[in-house]
Short mmCIF file of C-alpha atoms in Angstrom, two decimals:
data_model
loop_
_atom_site.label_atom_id
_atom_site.label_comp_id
_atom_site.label_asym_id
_atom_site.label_seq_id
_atom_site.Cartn_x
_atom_site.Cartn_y
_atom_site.Cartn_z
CA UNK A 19 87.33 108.24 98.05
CA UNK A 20 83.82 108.61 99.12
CA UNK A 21 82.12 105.32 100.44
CA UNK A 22 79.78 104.75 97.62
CA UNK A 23 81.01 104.34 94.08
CA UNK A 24 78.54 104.14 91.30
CA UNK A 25 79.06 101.36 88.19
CA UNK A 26 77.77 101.00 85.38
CA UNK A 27 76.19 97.26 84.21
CA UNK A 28 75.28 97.78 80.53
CA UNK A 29 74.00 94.26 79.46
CA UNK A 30 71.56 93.51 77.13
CA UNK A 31 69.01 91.23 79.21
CA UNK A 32 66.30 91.26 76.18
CA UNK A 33 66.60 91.04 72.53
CA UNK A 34 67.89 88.18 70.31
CA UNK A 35 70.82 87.44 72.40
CA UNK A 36 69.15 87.87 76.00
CA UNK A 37 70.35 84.91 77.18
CA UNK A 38 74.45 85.79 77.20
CA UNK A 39 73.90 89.11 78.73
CA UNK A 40 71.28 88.01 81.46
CA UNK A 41 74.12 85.79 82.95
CA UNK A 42 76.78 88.44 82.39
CA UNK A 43 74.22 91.25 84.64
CA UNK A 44 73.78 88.28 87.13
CA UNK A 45 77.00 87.60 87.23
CA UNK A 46 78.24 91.20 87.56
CA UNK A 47 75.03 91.62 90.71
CA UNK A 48 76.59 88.71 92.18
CA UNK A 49 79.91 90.32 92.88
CA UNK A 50 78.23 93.92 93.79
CA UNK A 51 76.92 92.05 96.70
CA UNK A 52 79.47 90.01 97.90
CA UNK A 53 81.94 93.44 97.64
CA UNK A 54 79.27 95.01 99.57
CA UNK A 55 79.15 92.57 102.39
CA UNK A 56 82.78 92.31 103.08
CA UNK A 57 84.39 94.43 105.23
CA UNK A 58 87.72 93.81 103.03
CA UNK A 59 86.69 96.85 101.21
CA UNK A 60 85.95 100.13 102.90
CA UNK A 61 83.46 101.49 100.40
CA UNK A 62 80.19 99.77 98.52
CA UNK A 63 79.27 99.63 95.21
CA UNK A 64 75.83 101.10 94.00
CA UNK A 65 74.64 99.56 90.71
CA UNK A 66 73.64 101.99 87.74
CA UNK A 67 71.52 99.16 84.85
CA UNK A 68 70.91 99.55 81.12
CA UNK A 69 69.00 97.35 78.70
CA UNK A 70 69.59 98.06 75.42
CA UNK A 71 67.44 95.41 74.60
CA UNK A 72 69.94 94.08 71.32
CA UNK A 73 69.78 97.07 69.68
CA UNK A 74 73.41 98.15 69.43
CA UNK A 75 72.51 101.51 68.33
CA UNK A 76 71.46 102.23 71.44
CA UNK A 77 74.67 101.27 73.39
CA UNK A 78 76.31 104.34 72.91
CA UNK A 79 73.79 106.76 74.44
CA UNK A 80 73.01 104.60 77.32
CA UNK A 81 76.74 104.47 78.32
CA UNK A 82 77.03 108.28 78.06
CA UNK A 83 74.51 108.60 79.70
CA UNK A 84 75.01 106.59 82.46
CA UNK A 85 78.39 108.59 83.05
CA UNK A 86 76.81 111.68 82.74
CA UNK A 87 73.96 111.03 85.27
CA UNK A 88 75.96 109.30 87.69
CA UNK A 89 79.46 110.28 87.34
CA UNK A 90 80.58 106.66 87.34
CA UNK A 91 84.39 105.46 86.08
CA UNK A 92 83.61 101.91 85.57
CA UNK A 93 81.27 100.00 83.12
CA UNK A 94 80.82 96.39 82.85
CA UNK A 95 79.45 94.75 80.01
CA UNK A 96 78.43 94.87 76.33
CA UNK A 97 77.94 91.02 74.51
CA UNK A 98 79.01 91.58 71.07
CA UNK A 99 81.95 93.59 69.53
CA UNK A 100 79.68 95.27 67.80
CA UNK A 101 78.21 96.55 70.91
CA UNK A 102 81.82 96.78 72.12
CA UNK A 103 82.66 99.14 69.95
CA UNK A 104 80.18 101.54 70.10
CA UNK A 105 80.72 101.99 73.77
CA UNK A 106 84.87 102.17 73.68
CA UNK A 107 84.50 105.69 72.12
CA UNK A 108 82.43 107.32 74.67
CA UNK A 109 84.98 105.41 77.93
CA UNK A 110 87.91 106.96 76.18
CA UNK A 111 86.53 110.72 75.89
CA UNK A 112 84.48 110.62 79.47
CA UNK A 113 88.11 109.02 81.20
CA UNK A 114 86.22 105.78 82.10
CA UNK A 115 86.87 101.92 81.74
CA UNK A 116 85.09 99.28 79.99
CA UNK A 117 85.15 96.09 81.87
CA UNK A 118 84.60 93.38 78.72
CA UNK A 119 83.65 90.55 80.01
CA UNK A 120 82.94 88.43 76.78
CA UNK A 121 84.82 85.91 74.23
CA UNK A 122 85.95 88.10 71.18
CA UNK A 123 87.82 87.86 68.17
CA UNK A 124 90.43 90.08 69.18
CA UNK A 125 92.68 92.84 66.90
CA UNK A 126 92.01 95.26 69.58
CA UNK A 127 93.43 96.98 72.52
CA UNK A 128 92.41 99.95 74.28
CA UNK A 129 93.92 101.78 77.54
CA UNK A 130 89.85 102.42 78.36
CA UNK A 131 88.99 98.40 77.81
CA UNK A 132 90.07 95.67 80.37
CA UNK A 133 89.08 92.18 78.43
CA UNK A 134 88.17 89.65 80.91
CA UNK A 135 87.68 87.07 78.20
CA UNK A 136 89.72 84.97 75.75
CA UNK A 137 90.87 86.31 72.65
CA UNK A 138 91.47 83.58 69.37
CA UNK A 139 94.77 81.98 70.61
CA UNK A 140 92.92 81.18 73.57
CA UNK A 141 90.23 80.00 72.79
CA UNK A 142 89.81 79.03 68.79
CA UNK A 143 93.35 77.84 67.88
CA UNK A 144 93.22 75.56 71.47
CA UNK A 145 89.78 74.39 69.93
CA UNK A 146 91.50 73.28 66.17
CA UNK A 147 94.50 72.02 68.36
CA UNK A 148 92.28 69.41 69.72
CA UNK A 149 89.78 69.16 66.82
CA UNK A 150 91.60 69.02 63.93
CA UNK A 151 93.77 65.54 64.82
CA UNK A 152 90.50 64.15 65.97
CA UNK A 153 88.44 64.44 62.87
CA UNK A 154 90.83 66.12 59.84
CA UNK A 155 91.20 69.45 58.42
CA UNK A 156 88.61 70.21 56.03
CA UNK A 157 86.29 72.45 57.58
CA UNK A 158 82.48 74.78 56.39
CA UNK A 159 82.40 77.94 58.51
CA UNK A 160 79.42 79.81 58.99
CA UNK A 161 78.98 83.07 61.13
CA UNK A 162 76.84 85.92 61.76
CA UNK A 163 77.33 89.25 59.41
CA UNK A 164 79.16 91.34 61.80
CA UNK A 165 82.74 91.40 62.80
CA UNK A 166 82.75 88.36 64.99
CA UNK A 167 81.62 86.11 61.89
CA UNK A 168 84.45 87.87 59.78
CA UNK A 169 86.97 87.92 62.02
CA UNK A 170 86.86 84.72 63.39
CA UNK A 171 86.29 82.65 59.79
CA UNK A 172 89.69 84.76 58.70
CA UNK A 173 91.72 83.33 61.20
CA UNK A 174 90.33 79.40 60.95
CA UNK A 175 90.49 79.69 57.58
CA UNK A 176 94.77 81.12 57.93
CA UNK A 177 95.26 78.43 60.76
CA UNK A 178 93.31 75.31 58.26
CA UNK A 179 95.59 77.19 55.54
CA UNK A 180 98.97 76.59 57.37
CA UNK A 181 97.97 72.94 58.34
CA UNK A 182 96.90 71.87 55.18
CA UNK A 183 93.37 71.74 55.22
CA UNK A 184 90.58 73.90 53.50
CA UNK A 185 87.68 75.51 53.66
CA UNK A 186 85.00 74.13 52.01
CA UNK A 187 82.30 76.79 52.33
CA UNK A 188 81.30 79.77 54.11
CA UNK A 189 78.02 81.51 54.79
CA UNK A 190 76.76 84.05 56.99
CA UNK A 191 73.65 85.26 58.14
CA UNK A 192 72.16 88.54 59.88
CA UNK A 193 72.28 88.53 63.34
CA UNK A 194 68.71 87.00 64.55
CA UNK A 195 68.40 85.38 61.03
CA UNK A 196 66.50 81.88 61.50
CA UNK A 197 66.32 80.87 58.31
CA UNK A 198 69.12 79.00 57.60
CA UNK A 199 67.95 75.42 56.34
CA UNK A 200 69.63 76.59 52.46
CA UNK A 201 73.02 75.92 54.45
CA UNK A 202 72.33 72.73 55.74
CA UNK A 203 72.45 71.49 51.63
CA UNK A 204 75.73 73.07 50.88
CA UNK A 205 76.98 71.08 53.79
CA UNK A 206 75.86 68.21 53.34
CA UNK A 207 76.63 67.79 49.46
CA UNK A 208 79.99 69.24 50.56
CA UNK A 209 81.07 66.54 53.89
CA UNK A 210 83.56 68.92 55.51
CA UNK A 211 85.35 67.17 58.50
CA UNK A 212 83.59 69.58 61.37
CA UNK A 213 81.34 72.58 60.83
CA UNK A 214 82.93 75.98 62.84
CA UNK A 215 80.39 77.88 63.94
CA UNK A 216 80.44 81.15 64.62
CA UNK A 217 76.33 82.41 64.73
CA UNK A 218 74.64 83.96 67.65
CA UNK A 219 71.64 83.79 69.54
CA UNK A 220 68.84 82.60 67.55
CA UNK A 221 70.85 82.14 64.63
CA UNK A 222 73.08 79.69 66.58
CA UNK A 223 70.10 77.97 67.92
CA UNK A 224 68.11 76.92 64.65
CA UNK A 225 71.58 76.22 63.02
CA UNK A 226 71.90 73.56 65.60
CA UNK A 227 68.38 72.31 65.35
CA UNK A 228 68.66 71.62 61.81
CA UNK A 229 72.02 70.60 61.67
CA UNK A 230 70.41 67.93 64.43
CA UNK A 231 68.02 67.04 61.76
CA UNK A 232 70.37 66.26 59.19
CA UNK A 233 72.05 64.21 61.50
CA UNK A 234 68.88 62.01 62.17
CA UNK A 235 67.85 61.82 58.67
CA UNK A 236 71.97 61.02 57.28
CA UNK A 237 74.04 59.18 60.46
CA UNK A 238 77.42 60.65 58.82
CA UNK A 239 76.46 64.22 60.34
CA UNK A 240 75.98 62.94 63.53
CA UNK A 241 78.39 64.65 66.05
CA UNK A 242 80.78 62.09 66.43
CA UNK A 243 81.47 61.85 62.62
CA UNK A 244 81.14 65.71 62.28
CA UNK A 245 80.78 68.04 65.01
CA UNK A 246 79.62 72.03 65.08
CA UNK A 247 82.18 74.00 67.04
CA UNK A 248 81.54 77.09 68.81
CA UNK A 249 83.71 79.84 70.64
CA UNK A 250 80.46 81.49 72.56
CA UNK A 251 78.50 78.83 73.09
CA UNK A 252 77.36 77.91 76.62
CA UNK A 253 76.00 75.95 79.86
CA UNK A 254 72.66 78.33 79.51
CA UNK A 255 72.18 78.53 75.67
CA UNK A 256 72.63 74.05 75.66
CA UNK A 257 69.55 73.69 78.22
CA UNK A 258 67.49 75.56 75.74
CA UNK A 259 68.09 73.07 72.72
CA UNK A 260 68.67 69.48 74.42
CA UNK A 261 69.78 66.98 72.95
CA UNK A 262 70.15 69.08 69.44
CA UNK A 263 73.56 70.40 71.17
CA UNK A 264 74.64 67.00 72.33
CA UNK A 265 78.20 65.42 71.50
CA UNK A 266 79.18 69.36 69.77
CA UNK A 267 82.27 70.89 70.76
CA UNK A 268 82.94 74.44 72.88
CA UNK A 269 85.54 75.99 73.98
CA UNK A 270 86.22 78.35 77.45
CA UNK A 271 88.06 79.31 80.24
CA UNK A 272 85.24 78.20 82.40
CA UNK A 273 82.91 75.47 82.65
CA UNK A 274 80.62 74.80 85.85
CA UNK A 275 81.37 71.12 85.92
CA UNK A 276 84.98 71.76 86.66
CA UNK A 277 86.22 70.38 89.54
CA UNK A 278 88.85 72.51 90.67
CA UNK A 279 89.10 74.06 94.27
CA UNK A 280 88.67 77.69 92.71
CA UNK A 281 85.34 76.87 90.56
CA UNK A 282 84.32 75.11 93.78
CA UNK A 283 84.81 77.74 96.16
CA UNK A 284 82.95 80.16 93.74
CA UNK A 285 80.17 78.02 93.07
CA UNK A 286 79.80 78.15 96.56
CA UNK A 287 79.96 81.53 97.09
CA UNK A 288 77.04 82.35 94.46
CA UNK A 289 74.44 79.31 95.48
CA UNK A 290 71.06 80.41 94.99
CA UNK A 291 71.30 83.55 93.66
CA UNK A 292 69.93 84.61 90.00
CA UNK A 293 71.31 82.91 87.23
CA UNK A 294 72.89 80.07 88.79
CA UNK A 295 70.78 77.39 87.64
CA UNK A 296 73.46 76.83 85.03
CA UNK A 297 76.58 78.98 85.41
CA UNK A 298 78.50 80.14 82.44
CA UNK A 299 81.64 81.87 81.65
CA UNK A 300 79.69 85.04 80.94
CA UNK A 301 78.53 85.05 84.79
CA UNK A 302 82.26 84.29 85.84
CA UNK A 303 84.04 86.49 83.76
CA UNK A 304 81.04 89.30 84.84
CA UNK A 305 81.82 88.31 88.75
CA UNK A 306 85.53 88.81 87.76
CA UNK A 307 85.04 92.08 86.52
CA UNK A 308 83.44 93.63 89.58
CA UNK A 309 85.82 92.24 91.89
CA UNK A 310 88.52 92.91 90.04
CA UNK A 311 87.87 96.24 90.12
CA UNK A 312 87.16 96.23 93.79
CA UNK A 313 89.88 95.03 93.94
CA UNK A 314 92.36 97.81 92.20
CA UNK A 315 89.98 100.42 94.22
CA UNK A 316 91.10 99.26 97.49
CA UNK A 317 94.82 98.95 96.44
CA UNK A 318 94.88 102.07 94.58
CA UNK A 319 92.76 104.17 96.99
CA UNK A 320 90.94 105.51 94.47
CA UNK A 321 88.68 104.80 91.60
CA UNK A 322 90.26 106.83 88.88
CA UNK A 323 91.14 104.61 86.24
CA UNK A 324 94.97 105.25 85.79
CA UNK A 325 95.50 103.99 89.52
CA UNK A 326 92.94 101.61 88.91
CA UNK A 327 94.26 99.93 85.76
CA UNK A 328 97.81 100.25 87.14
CA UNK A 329 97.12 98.40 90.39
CA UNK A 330 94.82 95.55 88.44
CA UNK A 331 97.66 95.08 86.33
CA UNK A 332 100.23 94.77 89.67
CA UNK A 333 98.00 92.05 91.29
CA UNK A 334 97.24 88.77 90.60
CA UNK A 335 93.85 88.14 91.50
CA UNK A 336 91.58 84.67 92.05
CA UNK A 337 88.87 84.11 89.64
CA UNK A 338 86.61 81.74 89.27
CA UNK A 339 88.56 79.95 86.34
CA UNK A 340 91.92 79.86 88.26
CA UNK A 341 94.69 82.54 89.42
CA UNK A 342 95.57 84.76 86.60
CA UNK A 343 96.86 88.84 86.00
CA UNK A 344 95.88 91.59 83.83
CA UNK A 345 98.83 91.73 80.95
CA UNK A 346 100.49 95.54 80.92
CA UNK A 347 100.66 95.13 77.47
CA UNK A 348 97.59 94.41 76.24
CA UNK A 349 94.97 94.74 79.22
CA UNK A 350 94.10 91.06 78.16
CA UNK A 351 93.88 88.51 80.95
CA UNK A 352 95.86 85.19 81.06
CA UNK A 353 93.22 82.64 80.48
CA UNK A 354 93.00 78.47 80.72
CA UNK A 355 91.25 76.89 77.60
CA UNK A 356 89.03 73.95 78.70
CA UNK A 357 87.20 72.33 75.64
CA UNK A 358 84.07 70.86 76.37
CA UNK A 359 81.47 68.36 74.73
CA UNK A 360 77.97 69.40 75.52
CA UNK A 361 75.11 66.78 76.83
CA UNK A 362 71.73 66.91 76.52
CA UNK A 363 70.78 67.94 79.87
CA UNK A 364 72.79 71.80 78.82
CA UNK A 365 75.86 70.66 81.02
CA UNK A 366 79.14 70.12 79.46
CA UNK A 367 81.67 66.88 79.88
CA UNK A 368 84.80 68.55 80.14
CA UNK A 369 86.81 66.50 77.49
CA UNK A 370 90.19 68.59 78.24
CA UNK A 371 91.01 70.37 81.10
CA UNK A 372 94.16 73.05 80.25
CA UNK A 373 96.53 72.38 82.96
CA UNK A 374 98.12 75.97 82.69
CA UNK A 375 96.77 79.90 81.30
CA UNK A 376 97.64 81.43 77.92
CA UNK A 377 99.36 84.45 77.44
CA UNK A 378 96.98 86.76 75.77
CA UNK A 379 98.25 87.38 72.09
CA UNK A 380 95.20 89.73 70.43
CA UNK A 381 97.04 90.63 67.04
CA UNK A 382 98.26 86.90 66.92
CA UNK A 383 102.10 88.41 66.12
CA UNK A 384 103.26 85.81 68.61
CA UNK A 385 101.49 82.91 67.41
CA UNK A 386 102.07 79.96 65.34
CA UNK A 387 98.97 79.72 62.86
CA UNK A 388 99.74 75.79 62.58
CA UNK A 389 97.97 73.06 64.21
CA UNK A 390 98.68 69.34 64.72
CA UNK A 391 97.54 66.46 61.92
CA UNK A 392 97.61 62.78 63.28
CA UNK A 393 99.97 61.37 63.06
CA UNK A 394 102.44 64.80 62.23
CA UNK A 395 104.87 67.09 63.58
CA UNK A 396 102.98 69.26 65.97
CA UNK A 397 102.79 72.99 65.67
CA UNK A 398 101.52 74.66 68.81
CA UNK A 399 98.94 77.25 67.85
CA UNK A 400 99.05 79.31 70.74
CA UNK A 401 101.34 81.07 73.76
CA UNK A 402 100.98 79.09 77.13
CA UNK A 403 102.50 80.50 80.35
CA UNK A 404 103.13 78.29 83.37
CA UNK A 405 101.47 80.07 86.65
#
C-alpha cells in the first residue's frame, strides 16, 4: 500500500443546487485533513475535485475520468440520484466505490455504492410517524421531475393510503423551476393537513417563499396549522430564506444543535474550517465517508475495494450522528431519525431526538407502510435496532 492514496470528491459546488454539495466537498476536505494529520493511519490521502457544476450529464465523464487520470478506488459524492446514477455505472466497470453521502429515496443497492445517508424508512416514514398524529392525514405532495420527486410521492402516498388518509394533489416541477405560484392555488382551494415537499434547490426555495406568503395573506397556512415537510432540507439552505422556513418540519440523522457527546466532539474537531458556519448532514455524512474509508484502509491493509467494503462492514465506526455499522446486506448504514422544526435564524429546534438507529430497509420489504392516527392503534412505520 503505497503512502499516498488518491480520492475522488465529485460534488457539484455550482449550479442550482450548489449549496448541498458545497457542504458535502467541505465536509469530505474536512476529514482528508484530519486523516492526514493523524498518525493512526500510516498513509495520507491526496484529494482529486470535480465540479460538474449541476449538470448531471457531465457526472459520468468526470468520474471516469478521474479514475483514469489518477488511478483512484474511492469516490465521494454526487447530490441527486440522478447524478447517482450516472456515476454507479462507471464504479462498477473501473472496480471502484461510490461513497453516497446524501438522503435518497432508496430501491437501490449496489456492491460499488456505500450509502452514508438515510433511505425512506429512515427518514420519511419517521417524519409521517410524528406528523401525521399531530396535524391528520390528508396531505398535497409536490416534487421535482426526476426520480426523487417520483419516488418519494409513491411511497407517502402508499403509507397516507394504509393509514387512511389521501392525497389531495400532486405537482411537480423541473429541477431549477421557480415558477411555481399556480401551485400555491390548488393548495389553498384544496386545505390538505401538511404540504410534503419534495423540490430542490431553487425550486424548494421559492416554494417556501410563496407558500410563506400565503400564510401571511390566509393565517390557516401558517406552519402551525399546516406545515411543508422536507426530507433534504437543511441548516445551510434555512439561513438563506429566514423566517419563510420558520415553524416547517425536516427530517435527519443529524442536526448541529444536537447535544450529544458525539456531535459535540465533532463539532469540535471541525471549528473554523470551511463550511462550518452552519453544519449540515451533508458535511457529516461527507466527513463520514472519508473516514470511514480510512478507516477500512488501515484495517484491511489495502485500498482495494473488496477488503475495503468487507472490513467497513466488520467495524463499527463513530460518526458524527452517533455509533453505527455498514449493513452486509445492503451497504446501507444504520441511521437515527431526529425531526426538526426550523427557526428563522437557519438553525433547527430539535423537536424529537431518536433515542436509537434504524435498520436500513431500501426496498421497504420489511416495513410496515402504516402510521399512527390520534387517538389509534399505532403501526410502526419503520425497523429500529437498539445499539
Amino acid at each position: 500500500m503505497g503512502k499516498s492514496i488518491p480520492i475522488g470528491l465529485l460534488f457539484s459546488r455550482s449550479g442550482p443546487y450548489w449549496a448541498p454539495g458545497q457542504q458535502g466537498f467541505y465536509g469530505a476536505l474536512a476529514a482528508i485533513e484530519a486523516v492526514n494529520a493523524s498518525a493512526d493511519h500510516p498513509f495520507e490521502f491526496v484529494a482529486h475535485a470535480a465540479d460538474p457544476e449541476g449538470n448531471t450529464d457531465r457526472y459520468a465523464g468526470l468520474c471516469r475520468d478521474m479514475i483514469k487520470r489518477t488511478g483512484l478506488r474511492h469516490v465521494v459524492g454526487c447530490t441527486t440520484s440522478w447524478s447517482r446514477k450516472e456515476v454507479i455505472p462507471v464504479v462498477e466497470k473501473a472496480d471502484a466505490l461510490l461513497w453516497y453521502p446524501c438522503v435518497y429515496e432508496g430501491f437501490e443497492a449496489s456492491e460499488n455504492v456505500v450509502y452514508i445517508a438515510a433511505s425512506p424508512n429512515q427518514h420519511l416514514l419517521p417524519l409521517l410517524d410524528y406528523i401525521v398524529p399531530r396535524f391528520g392525514r390528508n396531505a398535497f405532495l409536490t416534487g421535482s421531475n426526476y426520480i426523487w420527486g417520483w419516488e418519494m410521492n409513491r411511497i407517502a402516498r402508499e403509507v397516507l393510503h394504509h393509514s387512511g388518509g389521501s392525497v389531495l394533489g400532486e405537482r411537480f416541477v423541473p429541477i431549477g423551476d421557480v415558477d411555481i405560484h399556480h401551485i400555491m392555488g390548488e393548495i389553498r382551494a384544496k386545505k390538505p393537513d401538511f404540504i410534503l415537499n419534495n423540490l430542490i434547490g431553487p425550486s424548494s426555495y421559492a416554494f417556501l417563499k410563496a407558500y410563506y406568503e400565503l400564510g401571511l395573506a390566509d393565517p390557516s397556512f401558517a406552519p402551525g396549522a399546516r406545515p411543508v415537510l422536507s426530507c433534504n432540507f437543511y441548516e445551510g439552505e434555512g439561513a438563506l430564506l429566514g423566517e419563510a422556513v420558520a415553524g416547517h418540519y425536516t427530517v435527519s440523522c443529524y442536526f448541529q444543535s444536537l447535544q450529544t457527546p458525539a456531535n459535540q466532539a465533532f463539532l469540535k474537531a471541525v471549528e473554523g474550517r470551511p463550511g462550518t458556519e452552519q453544519v449540515t448532514s451533508f458535511f457529516a455524512q461527507s466527513y463520514t465517508s472519508v473516514l470511514m474509508i480510512a478507516n477500512a484502509i488501515r484495517q484491511a491493509g489495502t485500498d482495494a475495494i473488496t477488503e475495503v467494503l468487507a472490513a467497513a462492514k466488520a467495524h463499527r465506526f463513530s460518526a458524527p450522528f452517533g455509533e453505527s455499522v455498514v449493513d452486509a446486506r445492503t451497504n446501507h448504514v444504520l441511521m437515527p431519525a431526529h425531526i426538526g422544526k426550523a427557526r428563522a435564524d437557519g438553525d433547527f429546534d430539535v423537536v424529537h431526538e431518536a433515542a436509537q438507529a434504524i435498520e436500513p430497509d431500501p426496498f421497504l420489504t420489511r416495513t410496515r407502510l402504516g402510521v399512527p392516527t390520534a387517538g389509534g392503534e399505532a403501526k410502526p412505520a419503520h425497523l429500529r435496532v437498539v445499539q
